mmCIF file of C-alpha atoms in Angstrom:
data_model
loop_
_atom_site.group_PDB
_atom_site.id
_atom_site.type_symbol
_atom_site.label_atom_id
_atom_site.label_comp_id
_atom_site.label_asym_id
_atom_site.label_seq_id
_atom_site.Cartn_x
_atom_site.Cartn_y
_atom_site.Cartn_z
ATOM 1 C CA UNK A 21 98.767 96.417 55.501
ATOM 2 C CA UNK A 22 98.169 97.543 59.323
ATOM 3 C CA UNK A 23 97.354 93.759 60.078
ATOM 4 C CA UNK A 24 100.349 92.740 58.307
ATOM 5 C CA UNK A 25 102.501 95.091 59.998
ATOM 6 C CA UNK A 26 101.284 94.092 63.705
ATOM 7 C CA UNK A 27 101.568 90.265 62.581
ATOM 8 C CA UNK A 28 105.081 91.354 61.917
ATOM 9 C CA UNK A 29 105.310 93.067 64.968
ATOM 10 C CA UNK A 30 104.219 90.368 67.021
ATOM 11 C CA UNK A 31 106.672 87.792 65.619
ATOM 12 C CA UNK A 32 109.689 90.516 66.425
ATOM 13 C CA UNK A 33 108.385 90.597 69.990
ATOM 14 C CA UNK A 34 108.561 86.907 70.327
ATOM 15 C CA UNK A 35 112.136 86.158 68.996
ATOM 16 C CA UNK A 36 113.003 89.160 70.880
ATOM 17 C CA UNK A 37 111.657 88.117 74.184
ATOM 18 C CA UNK A 38 113.662 84.843 73.709
ATOM 19 C CA UNK A 39 116.561 86.893 73.325
ATOM 20 C CA UNK A 40 115.887 89.042 76.364
ATOM 21 C CA UNK A 41 115.454 86.217 77.934
ATOM 22 C CA UNK A 42 118.094 84.076 76.928
ATOM 23 C CA UNK A 43 120.702 87.075 77.500
ATOM 24 C CA UNK A 44 120.106 87.389 81.218
ATOM 25 C CA UNK A 45 120.463 83.599 81.090
ATOM 26 C CA UNK A 46 123.764 83.665 79.699
ATOM 27 C CA UNK A 47 124.761 86.491 81.857
ATOM 28 C CA UNK A 48 125.208 84.101 84.772
ATOM 29 C CA UNK A 49 125.698 81.127 82.490
ATOM 30 C CA UNK A 50 127.973 82.060 79.931
ATOM 31 C CA UNK A 51 128.802 78.470 79.109
ATOM 32 C CA UNK A 52 125.520 77.112 78.568
ATOM 33 C CA UNK A 53 125.741 75.530 75.075
ATOM 34 C CA UNK A 54 121.999 74.868 74.545
ATOM 35 C CA UNK A 55 121.255 79.035 75.356
ATOM 36 C CA UNK A 56 124.010 79.852 73.263
ATOM 37 C CA UNK A 57 122.579 78.281 70.217
ATOM 38 C CA UNK A 58 119.176 79.518 71.155
ATOM 39 C CA UNK A 59 120.443 83.053 71.386
ATOM 40 C CA UNK A 60 122.177 82.590 67.663
ATOM 41 C CA UNK A 61 119.143 80.936 65.846
ATOM 42 C CA UNK A 62 116.774 83.306 67.569
ATOM 43 C CA UNK A 63 119.247 86.755 66.650
ATOM 44 C CA UNK A 64 119.388 85.029 62.897
ATOM 45 C CA UNK A 65 115.374 85.094 62.656
ATOM 46 C CA UNK A 66 115.333 88.325 64.272
ATOM 47 C CA UNK A 67 117.754 90.318 61.345
ATOM 48 C CA UNK A 68 115.583 88.783 59.014
ATOM 49 C CA UNK A 69 112.474 89.783 60.319
ATOM 50 C CA UNK A 70 113.561 93.197 61.339
ATOM 51 C CA UNK A 71 114.873 93.698 57.761
ATOM 52 C CA UNK A 72 111.396 92.699 56.118
ATOM 53 C CA UNK A 73 109.824 95.011 58.622
ATOM 54 C CA UNK A 74 112.199 97.969 57.886
ATOM 55 C CA UNK A 75 111.728 97.500 54.304
ATOM 56 C CA UNK A 76 108.111 97.343 54.432
ATOM 57 C CA UNK A 77 106.992 99.842 57.012
ATOM 58 C CA UNK A 78 110.133 102.147 57.879
ATOM 59 C CA UNK A 79 112.786 101.565 60.609
ATOM 60 C CA UNK A 80 112.472 99.944 63.749
ATOM 61 C CA UNK A 81 115.484 100.904 65.114
ATOM 62 C CA UNK A 82 116.880 104.805 65.407
ATOM 63 C CA UNK A 83 120.364 103.085 63.733
ATOM 64 C CA UNK A 84 118.113 101.482 60.666
ATOM 65 C CA UNK A 85 118.793 102.126 57.261
ATOM 66 C CA UNK A 86 116.044 102.499 54.774
ATOM 67 C CA UNK A 87 115.402 103.655 51.458
ATOM 68 C CA UNK A 88 113.251 106.574 50.385
ATOM 69 C CA UNK A 89 113.558 110.268 49.817
ATOM 70 C CA UNK A 90 111.492 110.999 53.093
ATOM 71 C CA UNK A 91 112.751 110.586 56.882
ATOM 72 C CA UNK A 92 110.155 108.040 58.328
ATOM 73 C CA UNK A 93 111.496 107.641 61.682
ATOM 74 C CA UNK A 94 109.402 110.327 63.571
ATOM 75 C CA UNK A 95 106.310 109.684 61.261
ATOM 76 C CA UNK A 96 105.736 106.007 61.922
ATOM 77 C CA UNK A 97 103.309 104.935 64.696
ATOM 78 C CA UNK A 98 104.512 105.015 68.171
ATOM 79 C CA UNK A 99 104.419 101.642 70.336
ATOM 80 C CA UNK A 100 102.130 103.172 73.108
ATOM 81 C CA UNK A 101 99.496 103.831 70.484
ATOM 82 C CA UNK A 102 98.233 100.072 70.481
ATOM 83 C CA UNK A 103 95.787 98.913 67.718
ATOM 84 C CA UNK A 104 92.700 99.615 69.289
ATOM 85 C CA UNK B 10 124.377 104.296 75.128
ATOM 86 C CA UNK B 11 121.021 103.453 74.341
ATOM 87 C CA UNK B 12 118.966 103.108 71.394
ATOM 88 C CA UNK B 13 115.821 102.931 70.911
ATOM 89 C CA UNK B 14 113.401 100.330 69.255
ATOM 90 C CA UNK B 15 109.847 101.316 68.016
ATOM 91 C CA UNK B 16 107.855 98.396 69.676
ATOM 92 C CA UNK B 17 106.712 97.725 73.625
ATOM 93 C CA UNK B 18 108.725 94.702 74.769
ATOM 94 C CA UNK B 19 104.726 92.804 75.573
ATOM 95 C CA UNK B 20 102.032 94.450 73.541
ATOM 96 C CA UNK B 21 99.394 96.735 75.189
ATOM 97 C CA UNK B 22 96.317 96.879 73.438
ATOM 98 C CA UNK B 23 93.341 97.975 75.854
ATOM 99 C CA UNK B 24 89.569 98.831 74.465
ATOM 100 C CA UNK B 25 87.905 100.224 77.191
ATOM 101 C CA UNK B 26 89.201 103.322 79.235
ATOM 102 C CA UNK B 27 88.982 103.014 83.220
ATOM 103 C CA UNK B 28 90.649 106.122 84.857
ATOM 104 C CA UNK B 29 90.024 104.544 88.235
ATOM 105 C CA UNK B 30 92.333 101.697 87.279
ATOM 106 C CA UNK B 31 95.025 104.140 85.647
ATOM 107 C CA UNK B 32 95.517 105.830 89.273
ATOM 108 C CA UNK B 33 96.434 102.014 90.639
ATOM 109 C CA UNK B 34 98.773 100.845 88.005
ATOM 110 C CA UNK B 35 100.567 104.399 87.839
ATOM 111 C CA UNK B 36 102.393 103.406 90.936
ATOM 112 C CA UNK B 37 104.449 100.718 88.691
ATOM 113 C CA UNK B 38 105.682 103.768 86.616
ATOM 114 C CA UNK B 39 106.584 106.426 89.797
ATOM 115 C CA UNK B 40 106.122 104.564 92.665
ATOM 116 C CA UNK B 41 108.211 102.903 95.651
ATOM 117 C CA UNK B 42 108.510 99.382 93.783
ATOM 118 C CA UNK B 43 108.028 100.969 90.169
ATOM 119 C CA UNK B 44 109.921 100.304 86.993
ATOM 120 C CA UNK B 45 111.633 103.961 86.930
ATOM 121 C CA UNK B 46 113.110 103.320 90.714
ATOM 122 C CA UNK B 47 114.030 99.636 89.370
ATOM 123 C CA UNK B 48 115.641 100.918 86.264
ATOM 124 C CA UNK B 49 117.855 103.629 88.083
ATOM 125 C CA UNK B 50 118.761 101.452 90.929
ATOM 126 C CA UNK B 51 120.433 98.895 88.692
ATOM 127 C CA UNK B 52 121.851 101.333 86.117
ATOM 128 C CA UNK B 53 123.194 103.678 89.190
ATOM 129 C CA UNK B 54 124.599 100.301 91.358
ATOM 130 C CA UNK B 55 126.418 98.756 88.095
ATOM 131 C CA UNK B 56 129.490 101.780 88.574
ATOM 132 C CA UNK B 57 130.708 100.008 91.922
ATOM 133 C CA UNK B 58 130.300 96.657 90.818
ATOM 134 C CA UNK B 59 133.715 95.083 90.588
ATOM 135 C CA UNK B 60 132.760 91.637 88.904
ATOM 136 C CA UNK B 61 132.353 92.654 84.976
ATOM 137 C CA UNK B 62 129.491 89.757 84.404
ATOM 138 C CA UNK B 63 127.784 91.143 87.444
ATOM 139 C CA UNK B 64 127.973 94.611 86.381
ATOM 140 C CA UNK B 65 126.415 93.048 82.708
ATOM 141 C CA UNK B 66 124.070 91.703 84.325
ATOM 142 C CA UNK B 67 122.624 94.806 86.119
ATOM 143 C CA UNK B 68 122.939 97.038 82.667
ATOM 144 C CA UNK B 69 120.693 94.349 80.881
ATOM 145 C CA UNK B 70 118.288 93.827 83.823
ATOM 146 C CA UNK B 71 118.272 98.173 84.192
ATOM 147 C CA UNK B 72 117.615 98.260 80.375
ATOM 148 C CA UNK B 73 114.804 95.620 80.451
ATOM 149 C CA UNK B 74 113.292 97.706 83.196
ATOM 150 C CA UNK B 75 113.242 101.049 80.831
ATOM 151 C CA UNK B 76 111.191 99.213 78.632
ATOM 152 C CA UNK B 77 108.715 97.909 81.436
ATOM 153 C CA UNK B 78 108.590 100.946 82.266
ATOM 154 C CA UNK B 79 107.679 101.825 78.856
ATOM 155 C CA UNK B 80 105.069 99.165 79.117
ATOM 156 C CA UNK B 81 103.099 100.680 82.565
ATOM 157 C CA UNK B 82 102.930 103.978 80.979
ATOM 158 C CA UNK B 83 101.209 102.644 77.502
ATOM 159 C CA UNK B 84 98.637 101.003 80.130
ATOM 160 C CA UNK B 85 97.986 104.098 81.807
ATOM 161 C CA UNK B 86 97.908 106.190 78.976
ATOM 162 C CA UNK B 87 95.582 103.590 76.892
ATOM 163 C CA UNK B 88 93.512 103.456 80.197
ATOM 164 C CA UNK B 89 93.082 107.208 79.700
ATOM 165 C CA UNK B 90 92.975 108.185 76.530
ATOM 166 C CA UNK B 91 90.710 110.382 75.268
ATOM 167 C CA UNK B 92 88.688 111.121 78.486
ATOM 168 C CA UNK B 93 86.062 113.581 79.302
ATOM 169 C CA UNK B 94 85.927 115.931 81.817
ATOM 170 C CA UNK B 95 82.450 114.184 82.436
ATOM 171 C CA UNK B 96 84.149 110.507 82.701
ATOM 172 C CA UNK B 97 86.667 112.046 84.975
ATOM 173 C CA UNK B 98 84.531 113.903 87.426
ATOM 174 C CA UNK B 99 84.551 111.839 90.686
ATOM 175 C CA UNK B 100 86.433 109.006 90.128
ATOM 176 C CA UNK B 101 90.028 109.198 91.829
ATOM 177 C CA UNK B 102 91.936 110.366 88.685
ATOM 178 C CA UNK B 103 90.200 113.742 89.053
ATOM 179 C CA UNK B 104 92.832 114.922 91.426
ATOM 180 C CA UNK B 105 95.477 113.807 88.935
ATOM 181 C CA UNK B 106 93.933 115.369 86.181
ATOM 182 C CA UNK B 107 94.189 118.795 87.609
ATOM 183 C CA UNK B 108 97.736 118.849 87.873
ATOM 184 C CA UNK B 109 98.692 116.605 84.605
ATOM 185 C CA UNK B 110 95.912 116.666 82.481
ATOM 186 C CA UNK B 111 96.148 112.988 80.271
ATOM 187 C CA UNK B 112 99.748 113.456 80.688
ATOM 188 C CA UNK B 113 101.949 110.944 81.934
ATOM 189 C CA UNK B 114 103.985 111.547 85.420
ATOM 190 C CA UNK B 115 105.867 109.268 88.055
ATOM 191 C CA UNK B 116 103.964 109.053 90.844
ATOM 192 C CA UNK B 117 102.685 106.593 93.404
ATOM 193 C CA UNK B 118 98.949 105.178 93.675
ATOM 194 C CA UNK B 119 98.643 107.435 96.642
ATOM 195 C CA UNK B 120 100.140 110.612 94.850
ATOM 196 C CA UNK B 121 103.599 110.509 96.443
ATOM 197 C CA UNK B 122 105.745 112.132 93.275
ATOM 198 C CA UNK B 123 108.814 109.549 92.457
ATOM 199 C CA UNK B 124 111.635 110.007 94.405
ATOM 200 C CA UNK B 125 115.347 108.613 94.213
ATOM 201 C CA UNK B 126 114.877 107.982 98.259
ATOM 202 C CA UNK B 127 113.021 104.336 97.527
ATOM 203 C CA UNK B 128 116.248 102.664 96.511
ATOM 204 C CA UNK B 129 119.801 102.575 97.234
ATOM 205 C CA UNK B 130 123.284 102.450 95.489
ATOM 206 C CA UNK B 131 125.143 101.079 98.270
ATOM 207 C CA UNK B 132 128.809 100.465 96.667
ATOM 208 C CA UNK B 133 128.938 97.100 98.324
ATOM 209 C CA UNK B 134 128.048 94.551 95.809
ATOM 210 C CA UNK B 135 126.494 92.431 98.802
ATOM 211 C CA UNK B 136 124.281 95.071 100.130
ATOM 212 C CA UNK B 137 123.331 96.324 96.549
ATOM 213 C CA UNK B 138 122.350 92.770 95.207
ATOM 214 C CA UNK B 139 120.207 91.857 98.695
ATOM 215 C CA UNK B 140 118.397 95.094 98.123
ATOM 216 C CA UNK B 141 118.032 93.934 94.448
ATOM 217 C CA UNK B 142 116.498 90.824 95.369
ATOM 218 C CA UNK B 143 114.103 92.685 97.482
ATOM 219 C CA UNK B 144 112.894 95.049 95.063
ATOM 220 C CA UNK B 145 111.883 92.121 92.442
ATOM 221 C CA UNK B 146 109.896 90.397 95.233
ATOM 222 C CA UNK B 147 108.005 93.903 96.253
ATOM 223 C CA UNK B 148 107.440 94.428 92.499
ATOM 224 C CA UNK B 149 105.711 91.369 92.186
ATOM 225 C CA UNK B 150 103.596 91.852 95.392
ATOM 226 C CA UNK B 151 102.791 94.921 93.799
ATOM 227 C CA UNK B 152 101.615 93.038 90.581
ATOM 228 C CA UNK B 153 99.874 90.839 92.360
ATOM 229 C CA UNK B 154 97.923 93.479 94.337
ATOM 230 C CA UNK B 155 96.855 95.196 91.108
ATOM 231 C CA UNK B 156 96.006 92.057 89.431
ATOM 232 C CA UNK B 157 93.168 91.498 92.255
ATOM 233 C CA UNK B 158 91.898 94.670 91.209
ATOM 234 C CA UNK B 159 92.177 94.367 87.767
ATOM 235 C CA UNK B 160 88.830 92.580 85.873
ATOM 236 C CA UNK B 161 90.115 93.553 82.106
ATOM 237 C CA UNK B 162 91.854 91.140 80.266
ATOM 238 C CA UNK B 163 93.152 93.436 77.850
ATOM 239 C CA UNK B 164 94.739 95.214 81.419
ATOM 240 C CA UNK B 165 95.886 91.840 83.206
ATOM 241 C CA UNK B 166 97.872 89.947 80.007
ATOM 242 C CA UNK B 167 100.559 92.884 80.182
ATOM 243 C CA UNK B 168 100.161 92.817 84.121
ATOM 244 C CA UNK B 169 100.791 89.389 84.220
ATOM 245 C CA UNK B 170 103.814 89.834 81.747
ATOM 246 C CA UNK B 171 105.580 92.417 84.074
ATOM 247 C CA UNK B 172 104.923 90.108 87.035
ATOM 248 C CA UNK B 173 106.734 86.914 85.651
ATOM 249 C CA UNK B 174 109.542 88.876 84.993
ATOM 250 C CA UNK B 175 109.881 89.890 88.102
ATOM 251 C CA UNK B 176 110.316 86.517 89.042
ATOM 252 C CA UNK B 177 113.025 86.143 86.459
ATOM 253 C CA UNK B 178 115.162 88.978 87.627
ATOM 254 C CA UNK B 179 114.933 87.443 91.115
ATOM 255 C CA UNK B 180 116.309 84.472 90.110
ATOM 256 C CA UNK B 181 119.125 86.191 87.932
ATOM 257 C CA UNK B 182 120.010 88.271 90.531
ATOM 258 C CA UNK B 183 120.072 85.377 93.185
ATOM 259 C CA UNK B 184 123.077 83.951 90.625
ATOM 260 C CA UNK B 185 124.535 87.448 90.738
ATOM 261 C CA UNK B 186 124.967 87.132 94.310
ATOM 262 C CA UNK B 187 126.236 83.622 94.338
ATOM 263 C CA UNK B 188 128.762 84.883 92.064
ATOM 264 C CA UNK B 189 129.958 87.665 94.140
ATOM 265 C CA UNK B 190 130.282 85.381 96.914
ATOM 266 C CA UNK B 191 132.306 83.138 94.851
ATOM 267 C CA UNK B 192 134.559 85.952 95.051
ATOM 268 C CA UNK B 193 134.951 85.995 98.818
ATOM 269 C CA UNK B 194 137.329 83.977 101.147
ATOM 270 C CA UNK B 195 137.700 82.545 104.439
ATOM 271 C CA UNK B 196 139.314 86.154 105.435
ATOM 272 C CA UNK B 197 136.247 88.210 103.677
ATOM 273 C CA UNK B 198 133.323 86.183 104.263
ATOM 274 C CA UNK B 199 130.013 88.546 104.437
ATOM 275 C CA UNK B 200 131.900 90.905 106.496
ATOM 276 C CA UNK B 201 133.328 93.491 104.162
ATOM 277 C CA UNK B 202 132.577 95.283 101.029
ATOM 278 C CA UNK B 203 134.480 93.638 98.403
ATOM 279 C CA UNK B 204 134.043 96.732 96.267
ATOM 280 C CA UNK B 205 136.173 99.147 98.810
ATOM 281 C CA UNK B 206 137.852 96.946 101.284
ATOM 282 C CA UNK B 207 140.604 95.371 99.507
#
């Protein structure tokens, strides 16, 4: 389960980074069609991955909703803990 | 406002502690060209930026710097995690440990506390963006200096990522400066503050 969590986080990190980099590029090139399409494509991929993550491992963002009777937001691992 | 995501922008997974290296890398948390200074520089400057798209760029890069600060802190934390007094004794980390134990505190490698005096928010778009471009280069130099001292690939990897982002930010700020210059005319070419002298 833990390996699966890190695998999913890694995929979220990758698509999020493409969006982070493309966001800055679009700030100075707002009409670039290729970048606009890439941002949109990555946003769609990210939404699906974050949805899957939230469902399996709890909220990733403080605004994510999640099922269950328990408050998981503060309980899940902190990002600086690492895997080691 | 800001929201928090419970993940690092780039992963940090360090297997071997190294208090000596932690003392060097902490400079990119609270040092003169560190990520805390970078975030506060851009996020402070944006209010006086008269061009909305450039203010947006300052917000986005300033926000990314907060994520970089968290990466640097994660590196320092993992390099010092669970250290014993015996492991700390005789290392350059001993003096820091006396005041902060294994807690994170923003300071330069030389021990100087974080200070807002390391950056400006001048209220002049040309002045501020020129500072921002220099700041990205100074941070890149610092990461280059750090990389020469790091021989652990677990540490090199995230440091290389951070170094690359300095180069991208430098490029984007250059484009931001060009945007500002395009708003100038023959009566005000590099001469006056376009945010104040209208």
